[in-house]
Amino acid sequence: MSGPGIGWYLIVAATLFGIGAMGVMLRRSPLIVLLSLEIMLNAGSLALIAFSRQLGNLDGQVFALAVMAVAAAEVAIGLGLIVAMARREMPLDVDEATVLRG
Amino acid sequence: MVAGAWVCLLAPLAGALAIALAGTRISRRTAGWVSTLTTFVAFGGALVSFLALWAESPEDRERLSTAYTWLAAGDLEVGFEILVDPLSSVMMLVVSGVGGLIVWYSMGYMAGDDEERRYFAYMSLFVFSMLVLVEAGNFLLLLVGWGLVGLASYLLIGFWHHRPEAVAAAKKAFVMNAIGDATFALAAVLLIWETGTLEYPGVFEQVDGLSSTTVNLVALGLLGGAVAKSAQIPLHTWLPDAMEGPTPVSALIHAATMVTAGVYLLVRTHPVFEAAPDVQHLAALLGALTLLVAGLVALVQWDIKRVIAYSTMSQIGYMFLGAGIGAYGFAIFHLMTHAFFKALLFLAAGVVIHHLADEQDIRRMGGLRRELPRTHLAFLVGTVALVGLPPFAGFWSKDAILASALAEGGALGWVLYVAGLAGVLLTGAYAFRLYFAVFRGERSARAAHAAHEEHGSGEGPLSILVPVGILAALSAVGGLLSIPGVWHPFTHWVGESAEALVEPTTAQDYVTSLVAVALGLVGAGFAHRAFAGGRYLVTSPAAWQVLEHKLYFDDLYDALFYRPAVALSNALRREVEEPLVERSLEEIGSGTIQVGGEVGRLQSGLLRTYAIAIAFAVAVLVVVFVAVR
């Protein structure tokens, strides 16, 4: 087997996941939050594929495909929400959208 | 013969269903005709099966017909089956015959009432239930009929449901009867347990092999059912109150048929009672006690129907006395003649009540002899038959029971004999007191008033006069089916189902008759003297007080059962319901609201806080999983 070992792949995936999580937790623009979420999903996909290759098993790649489909659906809904917020001239700031406070 | 019995059983059911399902699509009059005709069809069926049974040879006069297996549980199988034998054929004739006449009478009596259709549906239901009871081929079906007649009785006592007294009386009757139903059901359970069957022959064969405790318990359970249904002491207090129902109901259910079901039960299950002679004698003693108490209380009642109701209790006491010493044929004979003359008395009383626009107090009656000559005659026949003057029906049947008590002998026989004769004296007094108060003397203001009203016009339509006339004729000649020393076709016929344990000699019969007739006349003389002198029959105020309170039975039960139950319920409400149940519910509610308020604060609406919480939770879970592994 050529190329870097699985450890490198996992380090990259974990880094990406951390960056994404930080983005979700710290940024206030919904668009950036959505992008960060995508990064987290892709980090997960990368780890799946890495394991798939390591174990010589295609299951992980199939899962990665499924994650892509979920990500596409999520983007469609998330962008739709953001567009709807912009149309209503609501502030594009997740801290301002607190109607669901208990 | 079996087909006739099935027709007899199912015709009234068909009538009840037809009236109930047709609703307002048929007129009230049609409903009355449906009910009357189906009951007469039932009588026809009973007559056919009776004649067919007559034609059979004596040893072949017991037919069991099973429609289908109704219940099967393990080894126990109970069929929906009817038994046609001499005893049940007689009961079928009495129930459907007298029932038909009374339902017919109801068409005149209830005309113009608000809910006639409901009334006739209930009446048909009752006739059906009573036929289930008498035709039942096993204990379970007997119990079913037992419960059904209690239901029909409840519905009909409370027929005028806008009157609180009627509703209360219906409830009282139902509760009292439920006690008897429960003991009966317990006896049935005990029978299943011990014998594994509920068939009559199966039980009767095994009853001798059972331990005496078991047999006594079973007999006591059956006796409890009989006592409640037949309004004997100590479960008798419901019957006088049941007079709140319409008069034909009182005639049919609370005089002629249902209340005598207890006697039928004693005779039908006589092998059980013969195996438990103590319980059988207890039945006789209870009957003797009831006939005395009811006769005494009847002396002071003012309500025309209540006097007759107490008289009914008293007469059923005679039947219990007869069945208790094993004079089964005579007990059933008295049941039949009593059905004739007591139904007659009630129906004649109904004419009087109608005539006086629903007046039931005999103090406001009097002198009706001239206005209601035919009713007067019928009532007189009924009274004479009740007191037992020859040759009317009660003479033959009551004296036969008393003669059997004499033939029984011993301390028990003599106690019963003396009680029965004292009862005859009382019967003469209260029966003629009623007769004099209603029909003799001066015309009361009320009667004079009624004469001017519409009500006072005659004695009613044909549907009232004809049944009264037929019952008067039956009360006059119905007793001739058994003449001591001459012939006993009736008692021989019933004796094939339940052979008598005692057989009075002709001499005993005649001596008893002589004494009884003399006592009856003396009683009538007392009544006449009191009436002519304008005095009460009971002169001592203290005795009057006691009798007017019906010997304080109602007050006793009130203090013994009702008040403790109410006190217990109130205490439970105060000590358990309010502090424990209600308060804990309140606290569960307020606690939930409080917790909700606290938890609700976590829901800040800040998306990023949620994200951090999720991340933190996942981190914790990962640490936990790793640590646990």
PDB file of C-alpha atoms in Angstrom, chain B residues 156-337:
ATOM      1  CA  LEU B 156     -91.070  -1.499  35.878  1.00  0.00           C
ATOM      2  CA  ILE B 157     -91.037  -0.299  39.493  1.00  0.00           C
ATOM      3  CA  GLY B 158     -89.182   2.751  38.283  1.00  0.00           C
ATOM      4  CA  PHE B 159     -91.398   3.109  35.221  1.00  0.00           C
ATOM      5  CA  TRP B 160     -92.651   6.512  36.337  1.00  0.00           C
ATOM      6  CA  HIS B 161     -89.102   7.765  36.569  1.00  0.00           C
ATOM      7  CA  HIS B 162     -90.121  11.357  37.172  1.00  0.00           C
ATOM      8  CA  ARG B 163     -91.248  10.355  40.667  1.00  0.00           C
ATOM      9  CA  PRO B 164     -88.321  10.224  43.098  1.00  0.00           C
ATOM     10  CA  GLU B 165     -90.119   7.683  45.297  1.00  0.00           C
ATOM     11  CA  ALA B 166     -90.481   5.326  42.336  1.00  0.00           C
ATOM     12  CA  VAL B 167     -86.786   5.590  41.493  1.00  0.00           C
ATOM     13  CA  ALA B 168     -85.808   5.027  45.123  1.00  0.00           C
ATOM     14  CA  ALA B 169     -88.129   2.023  45.363  1.00  0.00           C
ATOM     15  CA  ALA B 170     -86.694   0.544  42.178  1.00  0.00           C
ATOM     16  CA  LYS B 171     -83.193   0.943  43.514  1.00  0.00           C
ATOM     17  CA  LYS B 172     -84.145  -0.617  46.833  1.00  0.00           C
ATOM     18  CA  ALA B 173     -85.731  -3.604  45.119  1.00  0.00           C
ATOM     19  CA  PHE B 174     -82.705  -4.048  42.923  1.00  0.00           C
ATOM     20  CA  VAL B 175     -80.227  -3.919  45.786  1.00  0.00           C
ATOM     21  CA  MET B 176     -82.244  -6.302  47.958  1.00  0.00           C
ATOM     22  CA  ASN B 177     -82.552  -8.708  45.062  1.00  0.00           C
ATOM     23  CA  ALA B 178     -78.875  -8.399  44.270  1.00  0.00           C
ATOM     24  CA  ILE B 179     -78.106  -9.784  47.728  1.00  0.00           C
ATOM     25  CA  GLY B 180     -80.176 -12.847  46.921  1.00  0.00           C
ATOM     26  CA  ASP B 181     -78.676 -13.140  43.439  1.00  0.00           C
ATOM     27  CA  ALA B 182     -75.224 -13.106  44.997  1.00  0.00           C
ATOM     28  CA  THR B 183     -75.956 -15.916  47.456  1.00  0.00           C
ATOM     29  CA  PHE B 184     -77.584 -17.896  44.647  1.00  0.00           C
ATOM     30  CA  ALA B 185     -74.528 -17.394  42.441  1.00  0.00           C
ATOM     31  CA  LEU B 186     -72.237 -18.458  45.284  1.00  0.00           C
ATOM     32  CA  ALA B 187     -74.300 -21.613  45.706  1.00  0.00           C
ATOM     33  CA  ALA B 188     -73.924 -22.289  41.971  1.00  0.00           C
ATOM     34  CA  VAL B 189     -70.158 -21.801  42.175  1.00  0.00           C
ATOM     35  CA  LEU B 190     -70.021 -24.162  45.126  1.00  0.00           C
ATOM     36  CA  LEU B 191     -71.986 -26.714  43.114  1.00  0.00           C
ATOM     37  CA  ILE B 192     -69.569 -26.470  40.191  1.00  0.00           C
ATOM     38  CA  TRP B 193     -66.695 -26.883  42.620  1.00  0.00           C
ATOM     39  CA  GLU B 194     -68.105 -29.867  44.424  1.00  0.00           C
ATOM     40  CA  THR B 195     -70.103 -31.702  41.776  1.00  0.00           C
ATOM     41  CA  GLY B 196     -68.643 -30.387  38.531  1.00  0.00           C
ATOM     42  CA  THR B 197     -72.043 -29.923  36.955  1.00  0.00           C
ATOM     43  CA  LEU B 198     -74.982 -27.579  36.957  1.00  0.00           C
ATOM     44  CA  GLU B 199     -77.515 -29.978  35.474  1.00  0.00           C
ATOM     45  CA  TYR B 200     -80.428 -30.712  37.771  1.00  0.00           C
ATOM     46  CA  PRO B 201     -80.184 -34.504  37.601  1.00  0.00           C
ATOM     47  CA  GLY B 202     -76.406 -34.460  37.952  1.00  0.00           C
ATOM     48  CA  VAL B 203     -76.544 -32.271  41.025  1.00  0.00           C
ATOM     49  CA  PHE B 204     -79.445 -34.130  42.592  1.00  0.00           C
ATOM     50  CA  GLU B 205     -77.707 -37.475  42.192  1.00  0.00           C
ATOM     51  CA  GLN B 206     -74.520 -36.284  43.853  1.00  0.00           C
ATOM     52  CA  VAL B 207     -76.078 -34.175  46.561  1.00  0.00           C
ATOM     53  CA  ASP B 208     -76.331 -37.049  49.022  1.00  0.00           C
ATOM     54  CA  GLY B 209     -72.640 -37.791  48.700  1.00  0.00           C
ATOM     55  CA  LEU B 210     -71.511 -34.304  49.635  1.00  0.00           C
ATOM     56  CA  SER B 211     -70.418 -33.271  53.088  1.00  0.00           C
ATOM     57  CA  SER B 212     -73.155 -31.825  55.239  1.00  0.00           C
ATOM     58  CA  THR B 213     -71.383 -28.443  55.413  1.00  0.00           C
ATOM     59  CA  THR B 214     -71.355 -28.161  51.646  1.00  0.00           C
ATOM     60  CA  VAL B 215     -74.968 -29.165  51.276  1.00  0.00           C
ATOM     61  CA  ASN B 216     -76.012 -26.746  53.989  1.00  0.00           C
ATOM     62  CA  LEU B 217     -74.084 -23.914  52.373  1.00  0.00           C
ATOM     63  CA  VAL B 218     -75.555 -24.629  48.952  1.00  0.00           C
ATOM     64  CA  ALA B 219     -79.054 -24.826  50.401  1.00  0.00           C
ATOM     65  CA  LEU B 220     -78.493 -21.610  52.351  1.00  0.00           C
ATOM     66  CA  GLY B 221     -77.335 -19.857  49.201  1.00  0.00           C
ATOM     67  CA  LEU B 222     -80.394 -20.993  47.311  1.00  0.00           C
ATOM     68  CA  LEU B 223     -82.603 -20.044  50.240  1.00  0.00           C
ATOM     69  CA  GLY B 224     -81.001 -16.584  50.279  1.00  0.00           C
ATOM     70  CA  GLY B 225     -81.964 -16.124  46.646  1.00  0.00           C
ATOM     71  CA  ALA B 226     -85.478 -17.359  47.316  1.00  0.00           C
ATOM     72  CA  VAL B 227     -85.929 -15.139  50.369  1.00  0.00           C
ATOM     73  CA  ALA B 228     -84.800 -12.014  48.516  1.00  0.00           C
ATOM     74  CA  LYS B 229     -86.911 -12.659  45.446  1.00  0.00           C
ATOM     75  CA  SER B 230     -89.984 -13.639  47.421  1.00  0.00           C
ATOM     76  CA  ALA B 231     -89.720 -10.787  49.923  1.00  0.00           C
ATOM     77  CA  GLN B 232     -89.474 -12.941  53.013  1.00  0.00           C
ATOM     78  CA  ILE B 233     -87.934 -11.780  56.273  1.00  0.00           C
ATOM     79  CA  PRO B 234     -85.175 -10.564  56.468  1.00  0.00           C
ATOM     80  CA  LEU B 235     -85.023  -9.331  52.865  1.00  0.00           C
ATOM     81  CA  HIS B 236     -88.653  -8.278  52.591  1.00  0.00           C
ATOM     82  CA  THR B 237     -88.567  -4.505  52.885  1.00  0.00           C
ATOM     83  CA  TRP B 238     -88.475  -3.829  49.167  1.00  0.00           C
ATOM     84  CA  LEU B 239     -91.872  -5.275  48.293  1.00  0.00           C
ATOM     85  CA  PRO B 240     -94.163  -2.659  49.901  1.00  0.00           C
ATOM     86  CA  ASP B 241     -92.093   0.125  48.361  1.00  0.00           C
ATOM     87  CA  ALA B 242     -92.320  -1.589  44.986  1.00  0.00           C
ATOM     88  CA  MET B 243     -95.971  -0.551  44.916  1.00  0.00           C
ATOM     89  CA  GLU B 244     -94.718   2.727  43.423  1.00  0.00           C
ATOM     90  CA  GLY B 245     -94.898   0.998  40.054  1.00  0.00           C
ATOM     91  CA  PRO B 246     -98.036   0.925  37.909  1.00  0.00           C
ATOM     92  CA  THR B 247    -100.793  -1.272  39.376  1.00  0.00           C
ATOM     93  CA  PRO B 248    -100.712  -3.968  36.654  1.00  0.00           C
ATOM     94  CA  VAL B 249     -96.997  -4.309  37.342  1.00  0.00           C
ATOM     95  CA  SER B 250     -97.756  -4.853  41.012  1.00  0.00           C
ATOM     96  CA  ALA B 251    -100.306  -7.451  39.993  1.00  0.00           C
ATOM     97  CA  LEU B 252     -98.070  -9.335  37.590  1.00  0.00           C
ATOM     98  CA  ILE B 253     -94.620  -9.073  39.109  1.00  0.00           C
ATOM     99  CA  HIS B 254     -95.165  -8.303  42.755  1.00  0.00           C
ATOM    100  CA  ALA B 255     -98.092 -10.608  43.363  1.00  0.00           C
ATOM    101  CA  ALA B 256     -98.711 -13.283  40.779  1.00  0.00           C
ATOM    102  CA  THR B 257     -95.394 -14.374  39.341  1.00  0.00           C
ATOM    103  CA  MET B 258     -91.972 -13.017  40.179  1.00  0.00           C
ATOM    104  CA  VAL B 259     -92.262 -12.902  43.946  1.00  0.00           C
ATOM    105  CA  THR B 260     -93.386 -16.510  43.956  1.00  0.00           C
ATOM    106  CA  ALA B 261     -90.217 -17.537  42.111  1.00  0.00           C
ATOM    107  CA  GLY B 262     -88.635 -18.289  45.471  1.00  0.00           C
ATOM    108  CA  VAL B 263     -91.255 -20.941  46.119  1.00  0.00           C
ATOM    109  CA  TYR B 264     -90.641 -22.387  42.682  1.00  0.00           C
ATOM    110  CA  LEU B 265     -86.922 -22.518  43.469  1.00  0.00           C
ATOM    111  CA  LEU B 266     -87.526 -24.355  46.744  1.00  0.00           C
ATOM    112  CA  VAL B 267     -89.680 -26.915  44.974  1.00  0.00           C
ATOM    113  CA  ARG B 268     -87.492 -27.224  41.889  1.00  0.00           C
ATOM    114  CA  THR B 269     -84.336 -27.866  43.902  1.00  0.00           C
ATOM    115  CA  HIS B 270     -86.075 -29.886  46.604  1.00  0.00           C
ATOM    116  CA  PRO B 271     -83.472 -32.700  46.640  1.00  0.00           C
ATOM    117  CA  VAL B 272     -80.859 -30.172  47.780  1.00  0.00           C
ATOM    118  CA  PHE B 273     -83.123 -28.991  50.570  1.00  0.00           C
ATOM    119  CA  GLU B 274     -84.061 -32.503  51.535  1.00  0.00           C
ATOM    120  CA  ALA B 275     -80.363 -33.240  51.945  1.00  0.00           C
ATOM    121  CA  ALA B 276     -80.156 -30.197  54.221  1.00  0.00           C
ATOM    122  CA  PRO B 277     -83.274 -30.559  56.372  1.00  0.00           C
ATOM    123  CA  ASP B 278     -82.207 -27.847  58.809  1.00  0.00           C
ATOM    124  CA  VAL B 279     -82.146 -25.266  56.050  1.00  0.00           C
ATOM    125  CA  GLN B 280     -85.464 -26.519  54.731  1.00  0.00           C
ATOM    126  CA  HIS B 281     -87.022 -26.099  58.148  1.00  0.00           C
ATOM    127  CA  LEU B 282     -85.450 -22.659  58.351  1.00  0.00           C
ATOM    128  CA  ALA B 283     -87.326 -21.792  55.154  1.00  0.00           C
ATOM    129  CA  ALA B 284     -90.567 -22.946  56.763  1.00  0.00           C
ATOM    130  CA  LEU B 285     -89.883 -20.922  59.918  1.00  0.00           C
ATOM    131  CA  LEU B 286     -88.990 -17.815  57.931  1.00  0.00           C
ATOM    132  CA  GLY B 287     -92.230 -18.240  56.028  1.00  0.00           C
ATOM    133  CA  ALA B 288     -94.197 -18.557  59.264  1.00  0.00           C
ATOM    134  CA  LEU B 289     -92.498 -15.483  60.713  1.00  0.00           C
ATOM    135  CA  THR B 290     -93.122 -13.487  57.556  1.00  0.00           C
ATOM    136  CA  LEU B 291     -96.771 -14.429  57.354  1.00  0.00           C
ATOM    137  CA  LEU B 292     -97.315 -13.209  60.920  1.00  0.00           C
ATOM    138  CA  VAL B 293     -95.296  -9.998  60.619  1.00  0.00           C
ATOM    139  CA  ALA B 294     -96.739  -9.060  57.248  1.00  0.00           C
ATOM    140  CA  GLY B 295    -100.269  -9.853  58.465  1.00  0.00           C
ATOM    141  CA  LEU B 296     -99.782  -7.613  61.493  1.00  0.00           C
ATOM    142  CA  VAL B 297     -98.332  -4.736  59.509  1.00  0.00           C
ATOM    143  CA  ALA B 298    -101.133  -5.001  56.966  1.00  0.00           C
ATOM    144  CA  LEU B 299    -103.601  -4.179  59.742  1.00  0.00           C
ATOM    145  CA  VAL B 300    -102.453  -0.573  59.976  1.00  0.00           C
ATOM    146  CA  GLN B 301    -101.568   0.405  56.411  1.00  0.00           C
ATOM    147  CA  TRP B 302    -103.605   3.095  54.692  1.00  0.00           C
ATOM    148  CA  ASP B 303    -102.430   2.647  51.124  1.00  0.00           C
ATOM    149  CA  ILE B 304    -104.708   0.209  49.292  1.00  0.00           C
ATOM    150  CA  LYS B 305    -101.810  -1.263  47.326  1.00  0.00           C
ATOM    151  CA  ARG B 306     -99.560  -1.582  50.355  1.00  0.00           C
ATOM    152  CA  VAL B 307    -102.189  -3.566  52.228  1.00  0.00           C
ATOM    153  CA  ILE B 308    -102.342  -5.977  49.307  1.00  0.00           C
ATOM    154  CA  ALA B 309     -98.544  -6.024  49.101  1.00  0.00           C
ATOM    155  CA  TYR B 310     -98.236  -7.066  52.751  1.00  0.00           C
ATOM    156  CA  SER B 311    -100.902  -9.634  52.115  1.00  0.00           C
ATOM    157  CA  THR B 312     -98.760 -10.963  49.261  1.00  0.00           C
ATOM    158  CA  MET B 313     -95.759 -11.321  51.573  1.00  0.00           C
ATOM    159  CA  SER B 314     -97.969 -13.091  54.050  1.00  0.00           C
ATOM    160  CA  GLN B 315     -99.356 -15.526  51.485  1.00  0.00           C
ATOM    161  CA  ILE B 316     -95.884 -16.285  50.144  1.00  0.00           C
ATOM    162  CA  GLY B 317     -95.026 -17.019  53.751  1.00  0.00           C
ATOM    163  CA  TYR B 318     -97.618 -19.803  53.594  1.00  0.00           C
ATOM    164  CA  MET B 319     -96.002 -21.134  50.428  1.00  0.00           C
ATOM    165  CA  PHE B 320     -92.570 -21.118  52.067  1.00  0.00           C
ATOM    166  CA  LEU B 321     -94.090 -22.874  55.036  1.00  0.00           C
ATOM    167  CA  GLY B 322     -95.519 -25.539  52.735  1.00  0.00           C
ATOM    168  CA  ALA B 323     -92.325 -25.963  50.706  1.00  0.00           C
ATOM    169  CA  GLY B 324     -90.288 -26.004  53.915  1.00  0.00           C
ATOM    170  CA  ILE B 325     -92.075 -29.027  55.303  1.00  0.00           C
ATOM    171  CA  GLY B 326     -92.086 -30.799  51.963  1.00  0.00           C
ATOM    172  CA  ALA B 327     -95.688 -30.182  50.927  1.00  0.00           C
ATOM    173  CA  TYR B 328     -94.473 -29.209  47.460  1.00  0.00           C
ATOM    174  CA  GLY B 329     -97.680 -29.876  45.578  1.00  0.00           C
ATOM    175  CA  PHE B 330     -99.716 -27.773  47.985  1.00  0.00           C
ATOM    176  CA  ALA B 331     -97.158 -24.964  47.936  1.00  0.00           C
ATOM    177  CA  ILE B 332     -97.362 -24.785  44.147  1.00  0.00           C
ATOM    178  CA  PHE B 333    -101.139 -25.134  44.365  1.00  0.00           C
ATOM    179  CA  HIS B 334    -101.283 -22.139  46.689  1.00  0.00           C
ATOM    180  CA  LEU B 335     -98.900 -20.320  44.351  1.00  0.00           C
ATOM    181  CA  MET B 336    -101.381 -20.813  41.529  1.00  0.00           C
ATOM    182  CA  THR B 337    -104.546 -19.896  43.413  1.00  0.00           C
TER     183      THR B 337
END
